[in-house]
């Protein structure tokens, strides 16, 4: 029997009916309450079958018809024992509206089913498929799904990305990438609706290697079940999702024989030594400096001459200073002489808006939380980690770190409410499980790759690109991202030892927004255009068979 969508509501109706019948019964013949069937009482984890819906979205003046599927794919061990249920939402472009296709199919059947059966999907060999996920670790795929890639997105009240007051919902996404590729949004184990099977330990999936392995197995299974082995294939990750994407580029090829056409890295985290502020590690101070400068520029904290300069031009100067004079000063440690230290302090103050006194007391080293608290302290505000354009108010103006990240607080409810309404009301998927937008998956295992060292997956991307010289990479970074700064991503790309002939396979783009640059309307439109060009080139090269000569 199919599980009712609302077992608790049905149980309440049954109970009310029984009570009414009891009141109407004669005193000498009291009615006995009928037991509620067990199948109507149970907690519903997943529906019996995937939910499907159909839609049409207008993109660049063209109507894009699609089928949306929300379902669960069960992973198994080498003895075919179920280990985990991976929730996904998939979008596949169709040739015509579903209703029109159903009429055409019915006519074909009425005519005696003569000739080939009508189909409503483009040739898989001509239609790219992209597997997308976010990061955390512990994040669901909702951000890229309802932020930029999917046909529906969360709504905002301004171009900056503010959601306004609740309740929240979705609107048509004119910047969807569905015209360029089909999409499969994957929620790794413990995120979204994905869970380990009863008897399995979720911790077995909470680690760098096990996470990559489970998502790779999902991709292999999906390609098989949906007959997409001939399609051009892409993976797209954001934040820690880029860590996963780099690992997948190698594992899919080496373990499963699956080559990729492209890897999309949004707000990349590939070498953790570039973003972890630890004692003795000066590299993050150098690589975060341009983002501090961009933040100061946005909030008007700079001297008039610096404030008047275009942001890219200004940041180019800051980046040169960071890699040369600033890095050299930090390398000298306590042996830096007073005159040189003062010169560096003055330059830092002119770039960051921080006071010379604060910079001296910090010994030229300002980690992210201190900067987020200090930058606008005199205004009684803090700046966001994910997006430093957003500001927050702490309990007081003292302290070393913000009470919360205002750039996350401003969007969490919007995405959470919008997804829960969308998945039920528009796609028809029901579950009593909470949809885990961002959940705690600690302790996250970094072994063996991160044992006694910083995790580095850039080497895996390099290896994948050397083995697959056709593989294209797009790196998208926001200037106001204080979680994974653009300069850190650039540094890693330039240091991963890629063969010179393959450097042209990497496309780097910047946006005047933060970690989720698609919150910002202009950046969302630019990211759409950049991705359209990236897909077109990668797919054309696949058709032409072009790759650098070996």
Coordinates of C-alpha atoms in Angstrom, one line a residue:
X1 CA 0.0 0.0 0.0
X2 CA 1.3 3.5 -0.8
X3 CA 2.0 5.5 2.2
X4 CA -0.4 8.5 2.6
X5 CA 1.2 11.9 2.2
X6 CA -0.3 13.2 5.4
X7 CA -0.6 10.2 7.8
X8 CA -0.9 12.4 11.0
X9 CA -3.8 14.4 9.4
X10 CA -5.5 11.2 8.3
X11 CA -5.1 9.7 11.8
X12 CA -6.7 12.8 13.3
X13 CA -9.7 12.5 10.9
X14 CA -10.2 8.8 11.8
X15 CA -10.0 9.5 15.5
X16 CA -12.6 12.3 15.2
X17 CA -14.9 10.1 13.2
X18 CA -14.6 7.3 15.8
X19 CA -15.3 9.8 18.6
X20 CA -18.5 11.0 16.9
X21 CA -19.7 7.5 16.4
X22 CA -19.1 6.7 20.1
X23 CA -21.3 9.7 21.1
X24 CA -24.1 8.5 18.8
X25 CA -24.1 4.9 20.1
X26 CA -26.7 3.7 22.6
X27 CA -25.6 3.7 26.3
X28 CA -25.8 -0.1 26.5
X29 CA -23.7 -0.6 23.4
X30 CA -20.6 1.6 23.6
X31 CA -18.7 1.7 20.3
X32 CA -15.1 0.5 20.4
X33 CA -12.5 2.8 18.7
X34 CA -11.3 1.3 15.5
X35 CA -7.5 0.9 15.5
X36 CA -5.6 3.1 13.1
X37 CA -3.8 0.9 10.6
X38 CA 0.0 0.8 11.2
X39 CA 0.8 2.0 7.6
X40 CA -1.2 5.1 8.4
X41 CA 0.8 5.9 11.5
X42 CA 4.3 5.3 10.4
X43 CA 6.9 8.1 9.9
X44 CA 7.4 8.6 6.1
X45 CA 11.0 8.8 5.1
X46 CA 10.6 8.6 1.4
X47 CA 7.6 8.2 -1.0
X48 CA 7.2 4.9 -2.9
X49 CA 8.3 6.4 -6.2
X50 CA 10.1 9.5 -7.4
X51 CA 8.0 12.6 -7.8
X52 CA 7.8 14.2 -11.3
X53 CA 6.6 17.5 -12.6
X54 CA 6.8 19.4 -15.9
X55 CA 7.4 23.0 -16.6
X56 CA 8.5 25.6 -19.1
X57 CA 10.9 28.5 -18.5
X58 CA 11.8 31.4 -20.9
X59 CA 15.5 31.9 -21.2
X60 CA 16.9 34.6 -23.6
X61 CA 13.5 34.7 -25.4
X62 CA 13.3 30.9 -25.9
X63 CA 10.9 28.5 -24.3
X64 CA 12.8 25.7 -22.5
X65 CA 10.5 22.7 -21.6
X66 CA 11.6 20.3 -18.9
X67 CA 10.8 17.4 -16.7
X68 CA 11.8 17.6 -13.0
X69 CA 12.3 14.5 -10.9
X70 CA 12.8 14.4 -7.1
X71 CA 13.8 11.0 -5.8
X72 CA 16.2 8.8 -3.9
X73 CA 18.9 6.5 -5.2
X74 CA 20.0 3.8 -2.8
X75 CA 23.7 3.0 -2.6
X76 CA 24.9 -0.5 -1.7
X77 CA 28.1 -2.2 -0.6
X78 CA 29.9 -4.9 -2.5
X79 CA 27.5 -7.5 -1.1
X80 CA 24.5 -5.5 -2.5
X81 CA 23.5 -4.5 1.0
X82 CA 21.9 -1.0 1.1
X83 CA 24.1 1.5 2.8
X84 CA 22.7 5.0 2.1
X85 CA 19.8 6.8 0.4
X86 CA 20.9 9.8 -1.7
X87 CA 18.3 12.4 -2.4
X88 CA 18.5 14.2 -5.7
X89 CA 16.5 16.7 -7.8
X90 CA 17.0 16.3 -11.6
X91 CA 16.0 18.4 -14.5
X92 CA 15.9 17.1 -18.1
X93 CA 15.1 19.2 -21.1
X94 CA 12.2 18.0 -23.3
X95 CA 11.5 18.7 -26.9
X96 CA 7.9 19.9 -26.3
X97 CA 5.5 20.6 -23.4
X98 CA 4.6 17.4 -21.6
X99 CA 0.8 17.8 -22.4
X100 CA 1.6 18.1 -26.1
X101 CA 3.8 15.0 -26.0
X102 CA 1.1 13.0 -24.2
X103 CA -1.4 13.9 -26.9
X104 CA 1.1 12.8 -29.6
X105 CA 1.9 9.6 -27.8
X106 CA -1.8 8.8 -27.4
X107 CA -2.4 9.4 -31.1
X108 CA 0.5 7.1 -31.9
X109 CA -1.1 4.4 -29.8
X110 CA -4.5 4.9 -31.3
X111 CA -3.0 4.5 -34.7
X112 CA -1.8 1.1 -33.9
X113 CA 1.7 2.0 -32.6
X114 CA 3.1 2.0 -36.1
X115 CA 6.6 3.4 -36.6
X116 CA 9.0 4.5 -33.9
X117 CA 7.6 5.3 -30.5
X118 CA 7.6 9.1 -30.0
X119 CA 10.2 10.4 -27.6
X120 CA 10.4 13.7 -25.8
X121 CA 14.1 14.0 -24.9
X122 CA 16.9 15.3 -27.1
X123 CA 19.6 12.8 -28.2
X124 CA 21.7 12.1 -25.0
X125 CA 24.9 12.4 -27.0
X126 CA 24.0 16.0 -27.9
X127 CA 22.8 17.0 -24.4
X128 CA 25.2 17.7 -21.6
X129 CA 24.4 16.6 -18.0
X130 CA 25.8 18.4 -14.9
X131 CA 26.1 16.9 -11.4
X132 CA 25.9 19.7 -8.9
X133 CA 26.5 20.0 -5.2
X134 CA 27.4 22.5 -2.5
X135 CA 29.9 22.3 0.3
X136 CA 30.2 22.6 4.0
X137 CA 31.0 19.9 4.5
X138 CA 27.4 19.3 5.6
X139 CA 25.6 21.5 3.1
X140 CA 22.8 20.4 0.9
X141 CA 22.7 21.4 -2.8
X142 CA 20.0 24.0 -2.3
X143 CA 22.2 27.0 -2.9
X144 CA 23.3 26.3 -6.5
X145 CA 19.9 24.6 -7.1
X146 CA 17.7 27.6 -6.2
X147 CA 20.3 30.2 -6.6
X148 CA 21.5 30.0 -10.2
X149 CA 21.3 26.6 -12.0
X150 CA 17.7 25.5 -11.6
X151 CA 14.6 26.8 -13.5
X152 CA 13.2 28.3 -10.3
X153 CA 15.0 30.4 -7.8
X154 CA 14.5 32.2 -4.5
X155 CA 13.2 35.7 -4.7
X156 CA 14.8 38.9 -3.6
X157 CA 13.5 42.4 -2.9
X158 CA 16.6 44.2 -4.4
X159 CA 19.5 43.7 -6.7
X160 CA 21.9 43.1 -3.8
X161 CA 20.2 39.9 -2.7
X162 CA 18.1 40.9 0.4
X163 CA 15.1 38.6 0.7
X164 CA 12.8 41.0 2.6
X165 CA 10.3 39.7 5.3
X166 CA 8.8 36.1 5.2
X167 CA 7.0 34.2 3.9
X168 CA 9.4 33.2 1.1
X169 CA 8.9 31.3 -2.2
X170 CA 10.4 30.8 -5.6
X171 CA 10.0 32.6 -9.0
X172 CA 11.1 31.8 -12.5
X173 CA 14.8 31.9 -13.0
X174 CA 15.7 33.8 -16.1
X175 CA 19.3 33.0 -15.5
X176 CA 18.9 29.2 -15.3
X177 CA 21.5 27.1 -17.1
X178 CA 18.9 24.6 -18.2
X179 CA 19.2 25.8 -21.8
X180 CA 22.9 24.7 -21.7
X181 CA 22.7 21.4 -19.7
X182 CA 20.5 19.0 -17.8
X183 CA 21.2 19.1 -14.1
X184 CA 21.2 16.7 -11.2
X185 CA 21.5 18.2 -7.7
X186 CA 23.0 15.8 -5.2
X187 CA 22.7 15.9 -1.5
X188 CA 25.5 13.9 0.1
X189 CA 24.7 11.6 3.0
X190 CA 23.3 13.4 6.1
X191 CA 22.4 16.6 4.1
X192 CA 19.1 17.4 2.5
X193 CA 16.9 14.3 2.7
X194 CA 19.9 11.9 2.3
X195 CA 20.5 9.5 5.1
X196 CA 22.5 6.4 5.9
X197 CA 20.4 3.2 5.8
X198 CA 19.2 1.7 9.1
X199 CA 22.1 -0.3 10.6
X200 CA 24.7 1.8 8.7
X201 CA 26.8 4.5 10.4
X202 CA 26.6 7.9 8.9
X203 CA 30.1 8.6 10.1
X204 CA 31.3 6.1 7.4
X205 CA 30.3 8.8 4.9
X206 CA 31.7 11.8 6.8
X207 CA 35.2 12.2 5.4
X208 CA 37.1 13.4 2.3
X209 CA 37.6 10.0 0.7
X210 CA 34.3 8.4 1.6
X211 CA 32.4 11.4 0.5
X212 CA 34.0 11.5 -2.9
X213 CA 33.5 7.7 -3.2
X214 CA 29.8 7.8 -2.4
X215 CA 29.1 10.8 -4.8
X216 CA 31.1 9.1 -7.5
X217 CA 29.1 5.9 -7.1
X218 CA 25.9 7.9 -7.2
X219 CA 27.0 9.5 -10.5
X220 CA 27.9 6.1 -12.0
X221 CA 24.5 4.6 -11.0
X222 CA 22.6 7.6 -12.3
X223 CA 24.3 7.5 -15.7
X224 CA 23.3 3.9 -15.9
X225 CA 19.7 4.1 -14.7
X226 CA 19.0 7.2 -16.9
X227 CA 21.0 6.0 -19.9
X228 CA 23.2 9.0 -20.0
X229 CA 26.6 7.4 -20.7
X230 CA 26.9 9.1 -24.1
X231 CA 26.2 12.6 -22.8
X232 CA 28.9 15.2 -22.3
X233 CA 29.5 15.3 -18.5
X234 CA 30.2 18.1 -16.1
X235 CA 30.5 18.4 -12.3
X236 CA 29.8 21.7 -10.5
X237 CA 30.7 22.5 -6.9
X238 CA 30.7 25.4 -4.6
X239 CA 33.0 26.0 -1.6
X240 CA 33.8 22.6 -0.1
X241 CA 31.9 21.3 -3.1
X242 CA 34.9 22.4 -5.2
X243 CA 37.0 20.1 -2.9
X244 CA 34.7 17.3 -3.8
X245 CA 34.7 18.2 -7.5
X246 CA 38.5 18.1 -7.8
X247 CA 38.5 14.7 -6.1
X248 CA 35.7 13.5 -8.4
X249 CA 37.5 14.5 -11.6
X250 CA 40.2 12.0 -10.6
X251 CA 38.2 9.3 -9.0
X252 CA 35.5 9.1 -11.7
X253 CA 38.2 8.6 -14.3
X254 CA 40.5 6.3 -12.3
X255 CA 37.9 4.2 -10.5
X256 CA 35.0 4.1 -12.9
X257 CA 36.4 5.0 -16.3
X258 CA 34.2 8.1 -16.5
X259 CA 35.8 11.1 -18.2
X260 CA 34.5 14.6 -17.7
X261 CA 34.2 17.4 -20.2
X262 CA 34.2 20.2 -17.6
X263 CA 34.6 21.1 -13.9
X264 CA 32.9 24.2 -12.6
X265 CA 34.4 25.6 -9.4
X266 CA 32.4 28.3 -7.6
X267 CA 34.2 29.9 -4.7
X268 CA 37.0 27.3 -4.6
X269 CA 38.6 25.7 -1.6
X270 CA 41.3 23.4 -3.0
X271 CA 44.4 23.9 -0.8
X272 CA 43.4 24.4 2.9
X273 CA 46.7 26.0 3.8
X274 CA 45.7 29.1 1.9
X275 CA 42.6 29.7 4.0
X276 CA 43.4 28.4 7.5
X277 CA 44.8 31.0 9.9
X278 CA 47.1 28.9 12.0
X279 CA 50.2 29.8 14.0
X280 CA 53.2 29.8 11.7
X281 CA 51.2 30.0 8.5
X282 CA 51.5 33.4 7.0
X283 CA 50.0 32.5 3.6
X284 CA 46.4 33.4 4.4
X285 CA 47.3 36.9 5.6
X286 CA 48.8 37.5 2.1
X287 CA 45.9 35.9 0.2
X288 CA 43.1 37.5 2.2
X289 CA 44.4 41.0 1.9
X290 CA 42.9 41.8 -1.5
X291 CA 39.4 40.8 -0.2
X292 CA 39.9 43.0 2.9
X293 CA 40.8 45.8 0.4
X294 CA 37.7 45.1 -1.7
X295 CA 35.5 45.2 1.4
X296 CA 37.0 48.5 2.4
X297 CA 36.4 49.9 -1.1
X298 CA 32.7 48.7 -1.0
X299 CA 32.1 50.4 2.4
X300 CA 33.9 53.6 1.6
X301 CA 36.7 53.2 4.1
X302 CA 39.6 54.2 1.9
X303 CA 41.4 57.5 1.2
X304 CA 39.6 59.5 -1.6
X305 CA 42.3 58.7 -4.2
X306 CA 41.9 54.9 -3.6
X307 CA 38.1 55.1 -3.3
X308 CA 37.8 56.7 -6.7
X309 CA 39.6 53.9 -8.5
X310 CA 37.7 51.1 -10.3
X311 CA 37.8 48.0 -8.1
X312 CA 39.7 45.7 -10.5
X313 CA 42.4 48.3 -11.0
X314 CA 42.7 48.9 -7.3
X315 CA 42.9 45.2 -6.5
X316 CA 45.6 44.6 -9.1
X317 CA 47.8 47.0 -7.1
X318 CA 46.9 45.4 -3.8
X319 CA 47.7 41.9 -5.1
X320 CA 51.1 43.0 -6.4
X321 CA 51.9 44.5 -2.9
X322 CA 50.6 41.4 -1.2
X323 CA 52.8 39.0 -3.1
X324 CA 55.9 41.1 -2.9
X325 CA 56.5 43.7 -0.1
X326 CA 53.9 42.3 2.3
X327 CA 54.9 38.7 1.9
X328 CA 58.6 39.6 2.3
X329 CA 57.8 41.6 5.5
X330 CA 55.9 38.7 7.0
X331 CA 58.7 36.3 6.1
X332 CA 61.1 38.3 8.2
X333 CA 59.0 37.7 11.3
X334 CA 60.4 39.4 14.4
X335 CA 63.5 40.5 12.5
X336 CA 61.6 43.1 10.5
X337 CA 63.1 46.5 11.3
X338 CA 60.9 49.2 12.8
X339 CA 61.1 51.5 9.7
X340 CA 60.1 48.8 7.3
X341 CA 57.3 47.7 9.7
X342 CA 55.9 51.2 9.8
X343 CA 56.0 51.5 6.0
X344 CA 54.0 48.2 5.7
X345 CA 51.6 49.4 8.3
X346 CA 50.9 52.6 6.4
X347 CA 50.3 50.7 3.2
X348 CA 48.0 48.2 4.9
X349 CA 46.0 51.0 6.4
X350 CA 45.6 52.7 3.0
X351 CA 44.3 49.4 1.5
X352 CA 42.1 48.1 4.3
X353 CA 40.7 51.1 6.2
X354 CA 42.0 49.6 9.5
X355 CA 43.8 52.0 11.8
X356 CA 47.6 52.0 11.9
X357 CA 47.5 51.4 15.7
X358 CA 45.3 48.3 15.3
X359 CA 47.7 46.9 12.6
X360 CA 50.7 47.5 14.7
X361 CA 49.1 45.7 17.7
X362 CA 48.1 42.8 15.3
X363 CA 51.8 42.6 14.2
X364 CA 50.7 43.1 10.6
X365 CA 48.6 40.0 10.7
X366 CA 44.8 40.3 10.6
X367 CA 42.8 37.1 10.5
X368 CA 39.3 36.9 9.1
X369 CA 37.2 37.1 12.3
X370 CA 39.2 40.1 13.6
X371 CA 38.8 41.9 10.3
X372 CA 35.0 41.2 10.2
X373 CA 34.7 42.7 13.6
X374 CA 37.1 45.6 13.2
X375 CA 36.4 47.0 9.7
X376 CA 33.1 48.8 10.7
X377 CA 33.5 48.8 14.5
X378 CA 33.2 52.6 14.6
X379 CA 29.8 52.3 12.9
X380 CA 28.7 49.6 15.3
X381 CA 28.6 47.0 12.5
X382 CA 30.3 43.8 11.4
X383 CA 30.8 42.5 7.9
X384 CA 29.7 39.1 6.5
X385 CA 32.1 36.2 6.0
X386 CA 30.3 34.7 3.0
X387 CA 29.7 38.2 1.6
X388 CA 31.3 41.3 3.1
X389 CA 28.7 43.6 1.4
X390 CA 26.3 42.5 4.1
X391 CA 26.5 44.0 7.6
X392 CA 25.3 42.9 11.1
X393 CA 24.8 44.2 14.6
X394 CA 26.4 42.5 17.6
X395 CA 25.4 42.8 21.2
X396 CA 28.1 45.4 21.6
X397 CA 31.1 46.9 19.8
X398 CA 33.7 45.2 21.9
X399 CA 35.2 41.7 21.3
X400 CA 37.4 40.1 18.7
X401 CA 34.9 38.4 16.5
X402 CA 31.3 38.9 15.3
X403 CA 28.4 37.2 17.1
X404 CA 27.2 35.7 13.8
X405 CA 27.7 35.9 10.0
X406 CA 25.1 38.5 8.7
X407 CA 25.6 37.3 5.1
X408 CA 24.4 33.8 6.1
X409 CA 21.7 35.0 8.4
X410 CA 20.1 37.1 5.7
X411 CA 19.6 34.1 3.3
X412 CA 19.2 31.0 5.3
X413 CA 15.4 31.2 6.0
X414 CA 14.8 32.3 2.4
X415 CA 16.4 29.2 0.9
X416 CA 15.1 26.9 3.6
X417 CA 11.4 28.0 3.3
X418 CA 11.5 28.3 -0.4
X419 CA 12.9 24.8 -0.9
X420 CA 10.5 23.1 1.5
X421 CA 7.5 24.8 -0.3
X422 CA 8.8 24.1 -3.8
X423 CA 9.7 20.5 -3.4
X424 CA 6.2 19.7 -1.9
X425 CA 3.9 22.1 -3.7
X426 CA 5.5 22.1 -7.2
X427 CA 7.4 18.8 -7.5
X428 CA 5.1 16.8 -5.2
X429 CA 7.8 15.1 -3.1
X430 CA 6.8 14.4 0.5
X431 CA 8.9 13.3 3.4
X432 CA 8.6 13.7 7.2
X433 CA 12.4 14.0 7.4
X434 CA 13.8 17.5 8.0
X435 CA 15.5 18.9 4.9
X436 CA 19.0 19.6 6.3
X437 CA 20.2 22.8 4.6
X438 CA 23.5 22.8 6.5
X439 CA 24.0 20.2 9.2
X440 CA 26.8 19.1 11.6
X441 CA 28.9 16.3 10.1
X442 CA 31.8 16.7 12.5
X443 CA 34.1 15.1 13.1
X444 CA 34.9 15.1 9.4
X445 CA 37.7 12.7 8.5
X446 CA 40.5 14.3 6.5
X447 CA 42.6 11.1 6.5
X448 CA 44.7 10.0 4.8
X449 CA 44.9 13.0 2.5
X450 CA 44.9 15.5 5.3
X451 CA 46.8 13.7 8.0
X452 CA 49.3 16.0 9.7
X453 CA 49.1 18.4 6.8
X454 CA 46.7 20.7 5.0
X455 CA 44.3 19.1 2.6
X456 CA 45.3 19.7 -1.0
X457 CA 43.0 18.5 -3.8
X458 CA 44.5 20.7 -6.5
X459 CA 47.0 17.9 -7.2
X460 CA 44.0 15.6 -8.0
X461 CA 42.7 18.2 -10.4
X462 CA 46.1 18.5 -12.0
X463 CA 46.3 14.7 -12.4
X464 CA 42.9 14.5 -13.9
X465 CA 43.7 17.3 -16.4
X466 CA 47.0 15.6 -17.4
X467 CA 45.2 12.3 -18.0
X468 CA 42.2 14.0 -19.7
X469 CA 43.8 16.9 -21.7
X470 CA 40.4 17.8 -23.1
X471 CA 39.1 18.6 -19.6
X472 CA 38.0 22.3 -19.1
X473 CA 37.8 24.1 -15.8
X474 CA 35.9 27.3 -15.0
X475 CA 36.9 29.1 -11.7
X476 CA 34.3 31.6 -10.5
X477 CA 35.2 33.9 -7.6
X478 CA 33.6 36.8 -5.7
X479 CA 35.6 39.8 -4.7
X480 CA 33.7 40.1 -1.4
X481 CA 34.1 36.5 -0.4
X482 CA 35.9 36.3 3.0
X483 CA 35.4 32.5 3.2
X484 CA 37.3 31.4 0.1
X485 CA 39.0 34.5 -1.3
X486 CA 39.5 34.9 -5.0
X487 CA 43.2 35.5 -4.6
X488 CA 43.7 32.2 -2.7
X489 CA 42.0 30.3 -5.5
X490 CA 44.2 32.1 -8.1
X491 CA 47.3 31.2 -6.0
X492 CA 46.4 27.5 -5.9
X493 CA 45.7 27.4 -9.6
X494 CA 49.0 29.0 -10.5
X495 CA 50.9 26.6 -8.2
X496 CA 49.4 23.2 -9.0
X497 CA 52.0 22.3 -11.6
X498 CA 49.8 22.2 -14.7
X499 CA 51.5 21.6 -18.0
X500 CA 51.8 24.9 -19.9
X501 CA 49.8 23.5 -22.9
X502 CA 46.8 23.0 -20.6
X503 CA 46.7 26.4 -19.0
X504 CA 44.3 27.6 -21.7
X505 CA 41.8 24.9 -20.4
X506 CA 41.3 27.1 -17.3
X507 CA 38.8 30.0 -17.4
X508 CA 38.9 32.4 -14.5
X509 CA 36.1 34.9 -13.9
X510 CA 35.5 37.4 -11.1
X511 CA 32.3 39.0 -9.7
X512 CA 31.5 42.0 -7.6
X513 CA 29.7 39.9 -5.0
X514 CA 30.5 37.3 -2.4
X515 CA 30.7 33.5 -1.9
X516 CA 27.3 33.1 -3.5
X517 CA 27.8 35.7 -6.2
X518 CA 24.5 34.8 -7.7
X519 CA 22.7 36.7 -4.9
X520 CA 23.7 39.8 -6.7
X521 CA 21.6 40.4 -9.8
X522 CA 24.3 41.7 -12.1
X523 CA 26.7 39.0 -11.0
X524 CA 24.0 36.4 -11.6
X525 CA 23.6 37.6 -15.1
X526 CA 27.3 37.7 -15.7
X527 CA 27.8 34.2 -14.2
X528 CA 25.1 32.9 -16.6
X529 CA 26.8 34.4 -19.6
X530 CA 30.2 33.1 -18.5
X531 CA 28.8 29.6 -18.0
X532 CA 27.0 29.6 -21.3
X533 CA 30.2 30.4 -23.1
X534 CA 32.0 27.7 -21.0
X535 CA 29.5 25.0 -21.9
X536 CA 29.4 25.9 -25.5
X537 CA 33.2 25.7 -25.9
X538 CA 33.5 22.5 -23.9
X539 CA 30.7 20.8 -25.9
X540 CA 32.0 22.0 -29.2
X541 CA 35.5 20.7 -28.4
X542 CA 33.9 17.4 -27.5
X543 CA 32.1 17.3 -30.9
X544 CA 35.2 18.3 -32.8
X545 CA 37.5 15.9 -30.8
X546 CA 39.9 18.8 -30.0
X547 CA 42.4 18.4 -27.3
X548 CA 46.0 19.6 -26.9
X549 CA 48.5 17.3 -28.6
X550 CA 50.5 15.0 -26.4

